[in-house]
């Protein structure tokens, strides 16, 4: 059974999610540098980042928990390859759950919660402006998780976090319109409805936003990038 990454780390040691290996591979996946199904050999990654295979394995396990990597017994790690059916099911689940969560958040949000959401939007917009599309996708998912945390329902928050991890990869790999990853207006209106304690408006806006996200995807097959893994991750 795989050990949860970072669970038993030494005091003062940074979590695996802050390691160059984890951040570098995540950025490459969400930034379209590596395609779905690409093999991620532990020894090659160890050479690229000048770390042990143990460090690489911990990063790959963390990425697997984020649904960005799949770990196959006796075969190794691969960039996850969401199917059309999985993409549809993930967004269907989000469209059922997240409007409820947004409405709950609108009922109890405090000024500090709204300030947090606004900071999330600022960071996302800055990433888009800098051309860091992969990071913008990740931040967009974190924005939705933040709304769930404001709703203060631990089970819903856990589901939203898992769904957003899955859909971040799906959006990063398959968006066909750049505005899929820079929904400035959609997020702004959501925050406005939550700040004004309008649960019905928040729920309706969330449905519309998720439907628009899904409509911006192109789930057709992508051609392999054709570069060596070392060139991609060191570039």
mmCIF file of C-alpha atoms in Angstrom:
data_model
loop_
_atom_site.group_PDB
_atom_site.id
_atom_site.type_symbol
_atom_site.label_atom_id
_atom_site.label_comp_id
_atom_site.label_asym_id
_atom_site.label_seq_id
_atom_site.Cartn_x
_atom_site.Cartn_y
_atom_site.Cartn_z
ATOM 1 C CA UNK A 1 0.000 0.000 0.000
ATOM 2 C CA UNK A 2 1.414 3.410 -0.985
ATOM 3 C CA UNK A 3 2.294 5.742 1.849
ATOM 4 C CA UNK A 4 0.635 9.153 1.750
ATOM 5 C CA UNK A 5 3.293 11.586 0.499
ATOM 6 C CA UNK A 6 4.613 13.858 3.209
ATOM 7 C CA UNK A 7 2.617 12.195 5.977
ATOM 8 C CA UNK A 8 5.620 11.081 8.019
ATOM 9 C CA UNK A 9 8.196 13.645 6.921
ATOM 10 C CA UNK A 10 10.775 14.990 9.329
ATOM 11 C CA UNK A 11 9.887 18.200 11.182
ATOM 12 C CA UNK A 12 10.964 21.258 9.198
ATOM 13 C CA UNK A 13 11.201 19.374 5.906
ATOM 14 C CA UNK A 14 9.086 21.019 3.169
ATOM 15 C CA UNK A 15 6.103 19.038 1.859
ATOM 16 C CA UNK A 16 6.592 17.079 -1.319
ATOM 17 C CA UNK A 17 4.187 19.456 -3.120
ATOM 18 C CA UNK A 18 6.867 22.156 -2.808
ATOM 19 C CA UNK A 19 9.694 20.054 -4.231
ATOM 20 C CA UNK A 20 11.241 20.998 -7.608
ATOM 21 C CA UNK A 21 10.391 17.513 -8.921
ATOM 22 C CA UNK A 22 6.687 17.800 -8.099
ATOM 23 C CA UNK A 23 6.411 21.416 -9.266
ATOM 24 C CA UNK A 24 8.405 20.830 -12.437
ATOM 25 C CA UNK A 25 6.414 17.806 -13.578
ATOM 26 C CA UNK A 26 3.092 19.422 -12.624
ATOM 27 C CA UNK A 27 3.980 22.540 -14.587
ATOM 28 C CA UNK A 28 5.000 20.481 -17.629
ATOM 29 C CA UNK A 29 1.749 18.505 -17.549
ATOM 30 C CA UNK A 30 -0.568 21.462 -17.033
ATOM 31 C CA UNK A 31 1.403 23.584 -19.485
ATOM 32 C CA UNK A 32 0.956 21.103 -22.380
ATOM 33 C CA UNK A 33 4.700 20.339 -22.517
ATOM 34 C CA UNK A 34 4.114 16.619 -22.052
ATOM 35 C CA UNK A 35 1.179 14.769 -23.547
ATOM 36 C CA UNK A 36 -1.179 12.239 -21.933
ATOM 37 C CA UNK A 37 0.358 8.798 -21.690
ATOM 38 C CA UNK A 38 3.982 10.001 -21.569
ATOM 39 C CA UNK A 39 6.128 7.656 -19.478
ATOM 40 C CA UNK A 40 7.875 9.231 -16.473
ATOM 41 C CA UNK A 41 10.872 6.981 -15.643
ATOM 42 C CA UNK A 42 12.124 7.363 -12.079
ATOM 43 C CA UNK A 43 15.800 7.024 -13.008
ATOM 44 C CA UNK A 44 15.591 9.629 -15.771
ATOM 45 C CA UNK A 45 13.729 12.062 -13.525
ATOM 46 C CA UNK A 46 16.317 11.471 -10.809
ATOM 47 C CA UNK A 47 19.077 12.419 -13.264
ATOM 48 C CA UNK A 48 17.180 15.494 -14.474
ATOM 49 C CA UNK A 49 16.633 16.862 -10.981
ATOM 50 C CA UNK A 50 19.773 15.387 -9.374
ATOM 51 C CA UNK A 51 17.788 13.637 -6.655
ATOM 52 C CA UNK A 52 17.319 10.061 -5.486
ATOM 53 C CA UNK A 53 14.649 7.751 -6.843
ATOM 54 C CA UNK A 54 13.026 7.900 -3.396
ATOM 55 C CA UNK A 55 12.469 11.659 -3.822
ATOM 56 C CA UNK A 56 11.153 11.129 -7.366
ATOM 57 C CA UNK A 57 8.822 8.351 -6.203
ATOM 58 C CA UNK A 58 7.333 10.589 -3.493
ATOM 59 C CA UNK A 59 6.672 13.332 -6.059
ATOM 60 C CA UNK A 60 5.045 10.878 -8.475
ATOM 61 C CA UNK A 61 2.836 9.523 -5.701
ATOM 62 C CA UNK A 62 1.725 13.066 -4.854
ATOM 63 C CA UNK A 63 0.984 13.758 -8.521
ATOM 64 C CA UNK A 64 -1.014 10.526 -8.662
ATOM 65 C CA UNK A 65 -3.128 11.750 -5.742
ATOM 66 C CA UNK A 66 -3.718 14.912 -7.785
ATOM 67 C CA UNK A 67 -4.850 12.672 -10.695
ATOM 68 C CA UNK A 68 -2.128 14.133 -12.928
ATOM 69 C CA UNK A 69 -0.131 10.877 -13.039
ATOM 70 C CA UNK A 70 -1.125 7.222 -13.092
ATOM 71 C CA UNK A 71 1.015 4.563 -11.406
ATOM 72 C CA UNK A 72 0.890 1.143 -13.062
ATOM 73 C CA UNK A 73 2.282 -1.937 -11.340
ATOM 74 C CA UNK A 74 5.437 -3.272 -13.019
ATOM 75 C CA UNK A 75 5.220 -0.524 -15.656
ATOM 76 C CA UNK A 76 5.895 2.705 -13.789
ATOM 77 C CA UNK A 77 4.418 6.195 -13.900
ATOM 78 C CA UNK A 78 2.666 7.875 -16.830
ATOM 79 C CA UNK A 79 1.018 11.226 -17.441
ATOM 80 C CA UNK A 80 -2.683 10.617 -16.851
ATOM 81 C CA UNK A 81 -4.840 10.268 -19.949
ATOM 82 C CA UNK A 82 -8.457 11.208 -19.191
ATOM 83 C CA UNK A 83 -10.998 9.701 -21.563
ATOM 84 C CA UNK A 84 -13.906 11.560 -23.130
ATOM 85 C CA UNK A 85 -16.253 9.649 -20.829
ATOM 86 C CA UNK A 86 -14.244 10.589 -17.738
ATOM 87 C CA UNK A 87 -14.202 14.245 -18.776
ATOM 88 C CA UNK A 88 -17.962 14.250 -19.260
ATOM 89 C CA UNK A 89 -18.568 12.497 -15.945
ATOM 90 C CA UNK A 90 -16.242 14.830 -14.028
ATOM 91 C CA UNK A 91 -18.006 17.928 -15.313
ATOM 92 C CA UNK A 92 -21.440 16.398 -14.789
ATOM 93 C CA UNK A 93 -20.492 15.727 -11.165
ATOM 94 C CA UNK A 94 -19.195 19.267 -10.762
ATOM 95 C CA UNK A 95 -22.378 20.737 -12.229
ATOM 96 C CA UNK A 96 -24.433 18.842 -9.652
ATOM 97 C CA UNK A 97 -22.261 19.500 -6.603
ATOM 98 C CA UNK A 98 -20.680 22.914 -6.987
ATOM 99 C CA UNK A 99 -23.881 24.991 -7.402
ATOM 100 C CA UNK A 100 -25.032 23.627 -4.027
ATOM 101 C CA UNK A 101 -21.642 24.468 -2.523
ATOM 102 C CA UNK A 102 -21.677 27.988 -3.998
ATOM 103 C CA UNK A 103 -25.141 28.590 -2.547
ATOM 104 C CA UNK A 104 -23.981 27.409 0.868
ATOM 105 C CA UNK A 105 -20.961 29.706 0.678
ATOM 106 C CA UNK A 106 -23.181 32.658 -0.230
ATOM 107 C CA UNK A 107 -25.280 32.094 2.872
ATOM 108 C CA UNK A 108 -22.391 32.326 5.359
ATOM 109 C CA UNK A 109 -19.470 34.114 3.645
ATOM 110 C CA UNK A 110 -17.647 36.700 5.742
ATOM 111 C CA UNK A 111 -15.651 39.720 4.476
ATOM 112 C CA UNK A 112 -12.402 37.812 5.050
ATOM 113 C CA UNK A 113 -13.700 34.997 2.815
ATOM 114 C CA UNK A 114 -14.458 37.437 0.011
ATOM 115 C CA UNK A 115 -10.997 38.971 0.356
ATOM 116 C CA UNK A 116 -9.499 35.484 0.008
ATOM 117 C CA UNK A 117 -11.467 34.797 -3.183
ATOM 118 C CA UNK A 118 -10.398 38.143 -4.609
ATOM 119 C CA UNK A 119 -6.745 37.292 -3.937
ATOM 120 C CA UNK A 120 -7.284 33.984 -5.727
ATOM 121 C CA UNK A 121 -8.626 35.875 -8.757
ATOM 122 C CA UNK A 122 -5.702 38.321 -8.728
ATOM 123 C CA UNK A 123 -3.191 35.475 -8.729
ATOM 124 C CA UNK A 124 -5.039 33.695 -11.525
ATOM 125 C CA UNK A 125 -5.207 36.854 -13.650
ATOM 126 C CA UNK A 126 -1.496 37.500 -13.069
ATOM 127 C CA UNK A 127 -0.666 33.961 -14.245
ATOM 128 C CA UNK A 128 -2.753 34.445 -17.400
ATOM 129 C CA UNK A 129 -1.137 37.813 -18.105
ATOM 130 C CA UNK A 130 2.308 36.230 -17.732
ATOM 131 C CA UNK A 131 1.389 33.453 -20.172
ATOM 132 C CA UNK A 132 1.579 30.793 -17.447
ATOM 133 C CA UNK A 133 -1.508 28.932 -18.640
ATOM 134 C CA UNK A 134 -0.783 25.761 -16.688
ATOM 135 C CA UNK A 135 -0.468 27.697 -13.438
ATOM 136 C CA UNK A 136 -3.660 29.612 -14.279
ATOM 137 C CA UNK A 137 -5.528 26.313 -14.661
ATOM 138 C CA UNK A 138 -4.247 25.142 -11.280
ATOM 139 C CA UNK A 139 -5.196 28.436 -9.606
ATOM 140 C CA UNK A 140 -8.666 28.301 -11.151
ATOM 141 C CA UNK A 141 -9.203 24.900 -9.555
ATOM 142 C CA UNK A 142 -7.994 26.265 -6.217
ATOM 143 C CA UNK A 143 -10.523 29.094 -6.521
ATOM 144 C CA UNK A 144 -13.343 26.533 -6.666
ATOM 145 C CA UNK A 145 -11.878 24.631 -3.715
ATOM 146 C CA UNK A 146 -11.758 27.896 -1.745
ATOM 147 C CA UNK A 147 -15.489 28.397 -2.323
ATOM 148 C CA UNK A 148 -16.122 24.896 -1.008
ATOM 149 C CA UNK A 149 -14.028 25.632 2.074
ATOM 150 C CA UNK A 150 -16.085 28.768 2.736
ATOM 151 C CA UNK A 151 -19.240 26.620 2.575
ATOM 152 C CA UNK A 152 -17.773 24.803 5.590
ATOM 153 C CA UNK A 153 -18.809 21.266 4.654
ATOM 154 C CA UNK A 154 -15.831 18.914 4.881
ATOM 155 C CA UNK A 155 -17.280 16.113 2.740
ATOM 156 C CA UNK A 156 -18.341 18.470 -0.046
ATOM 157 C CA UNK A 157 -14.935 20.171 0.107
ATOM 158 C CA UNK A 158 -13.154 16.844 -0.286
ATOM 159 C CA UNK A 159 -15.277 15.933 -3.316
ATOM 160 C CA UNK A 160 -14.736 19.358 -4.919
ATOM 161 C CA UNK A 161 -10.979 19.120 -4.345
ATOM 162 C CA UNK A 162 -10.822 15.710 -6.046
ATOM 163 C CA UNK A 163 -13.025 16.771 -8.939
ATOM 164 C CA UNK A 164 -11.020 19.956 -9.487
ATOM 165 C CA UNK A 165 -7.781 17.971 -9.562
ATOM 166 C CA UNK A 166 -9.232 15.775 -12.289
ATOM 167 C CA UNK A 167 -10.744 18.627 -14.270
ATOM 168 C CA UNK A 168 -7.576 20.779 -14.039
ATOM 169 C CA UNK A 169 -5.774 18.142 -16.097
ATOM 170 C CA UNK A 170 -8.711 17.789 -18.472
ATOM 171 C CA UNK A 171 -8.906 21.561 -19.035
ATOM 172 C CA UNK A 172 -5.137 21.951 -19.365
ATOM 173 C CA UNK A 173 -4.897 19.178 -21.937
ATOM 174 C CA UNK A 174 -8.019 19.752 -23.965
ATOM 175 C CA UNK A 175 -9.056 23.419 -23.902
ATOM 176 C CA UNK A 176 -9.719 24.768 -27.378
ATOM 177 C CA UNK A 177 -10.529 28.378 -26.402
ATOM 178 C CA UNK A 178 -8.006 30.329 -24.358
ATOM 179 C CA UNK A 179 -10.823 32.006 -22.421
ATOM 180 C CA UNK A 180 -11.550 28.569 -20.974
ATOM 181 C CA UNK A 181 -8.686 29.214 -18.563
ATOM 182 C CA UNK A 182 -9.290 32.919 -17.976
ATOM 183 C CA UNK A 183 -12.916 33.189 -16.966
ATOM 184 C CA UNK A 184 -12.424 36.619 -15.397
ATOM 185 C CA UNK A 185 -16.060 37.629 -15.691
ATOM 186 C CA UNK A 186 -17.446 34.299 -14.478
ATOM 187 C CA UNK A 187 -15.320 34.258 -11.345
ATOM 188 C CA UNK A 188 -15.947 37.940 -10.669
ATOM 189 C CA UNK A 189 -19.719 37.495 -10.848
ATOM 190 C CA UNK A 190 -19.535 34.441 -8.610
ATOM 191 C CA UNK A 191 -17.625 36.348 -5.958
ATOM 192 C CA UNK A 192 -20.082 39.230 -6.230
ATOM 193 C CA UNK A 193 -23.067 36.923 -5.670
ATOM 194 C CA UNK A 194 -21.379 35.244 -2.703
ATOM 195 C CA UNK A 195 -20.408 38.603 -1.193
ATOM 196 C CA UNK A 196 -23.990 39.856 -1.527
ATOM 197 C CA UNK A 197 -25.341 36.692 0.129
ATOM 198 C CA UNK A 198 -27.384 35.657 -2.913
ATOM 199 C CA UNK A 199 -27.361 31.826 -2.861
ATOM 200 C CA UNK A 200 -29.732 31.404 -5.812
ATOM 201 C CA UNK A 201 -27.641 33.689 -8.014
ATOM 202 C CA UNK A 202 -24.420 31.976 -6.909
ATOM 203 C CA UNK A 203 -25.817 28.542 -7.765
ATOM 204 C CA UNK A 204 -27.040 29.646 -11.200
ATOM 205 C CA UNK A 205 -23.743 31.356 -12.004
ATOM 206 C CA UNK A 206 -21.811 28.257 -11.004
ATOM 207 C CA UNK A 207 -23.909 26.025 -13.292
ATOM 208 C CA UNK A 208 -23.363 28.397 -16.206
ATOM 209 C CA UNK A 209 -19.636 28.617 -15.500
ATOM 210 C CA UNK A 210 -19.102 24.844 -15.384
ATOM 211 C CA UNK A 211 -21.165 24.280 -18.540
ATOM 212 C CA UNK A 212 -19.073 26.914 -20.310
ATOM 213 C CA UNK A 213 -15.858 25.282 -19.125
ATOM 214 C CA UNK A 214 -16.931 21.939 -20.560
ATOM 215 C CA UNK A 215 -18.061 23.496 -23.843
ATOM 216 C CA UNK A 216 -14.570 24.962 -24.242
ATOM 217 C CA UNK A 217 -12.910 21.543 -24.387
ATOM 218 C CA UNK A 218 -11.692 19.637 -27.426
ATOM 219 C CA UNK A 219 -11.396 15.978 -26.444
ATOM 220 C CA UNK A 220 -9.766 14.830 -29.674
ATOM 221 C CA UNK A 221 -6.448 12.983 -29.632
ATOM 222 C CA UNK A 222 -3.261 15.071 -29.414
ATOM 223 C CA UNK A 223 -0.027 14.410 -31.258
ATOM 224 C CA UNK A 224 3.017 13.601 -29.094
ATOM 225 C CA UNK A 225 5.281 16.607 -28.461
ATOM 226 C CA UNK A 226 8.323 14.806 -29.871
ATOM 227 C CA UNK A 227 10.871 16.185 -27.396
ATOM 228 C CA UNK A 228 12.949 14.283 -24.895
ATOM 229 C CA UNK A 229 11.724 14.453 -21.300
ATOM 230 C CA UNK A 230 15.021 16.002 -20.177
ATOM 231 C CA UNK A 231 14.697 18.809 -22.745
ATOM 232 C CA UNK A 232 11.120 19.552 -21.621
ATOM 233 C CA UNK A 233 11.792 19.594 -17.891
ATOM 234 C CA UNK A 234 15.112 21.454 -18.100
ATOM 235 C CA UNK A 235 13.805 23.990 -20.588
#
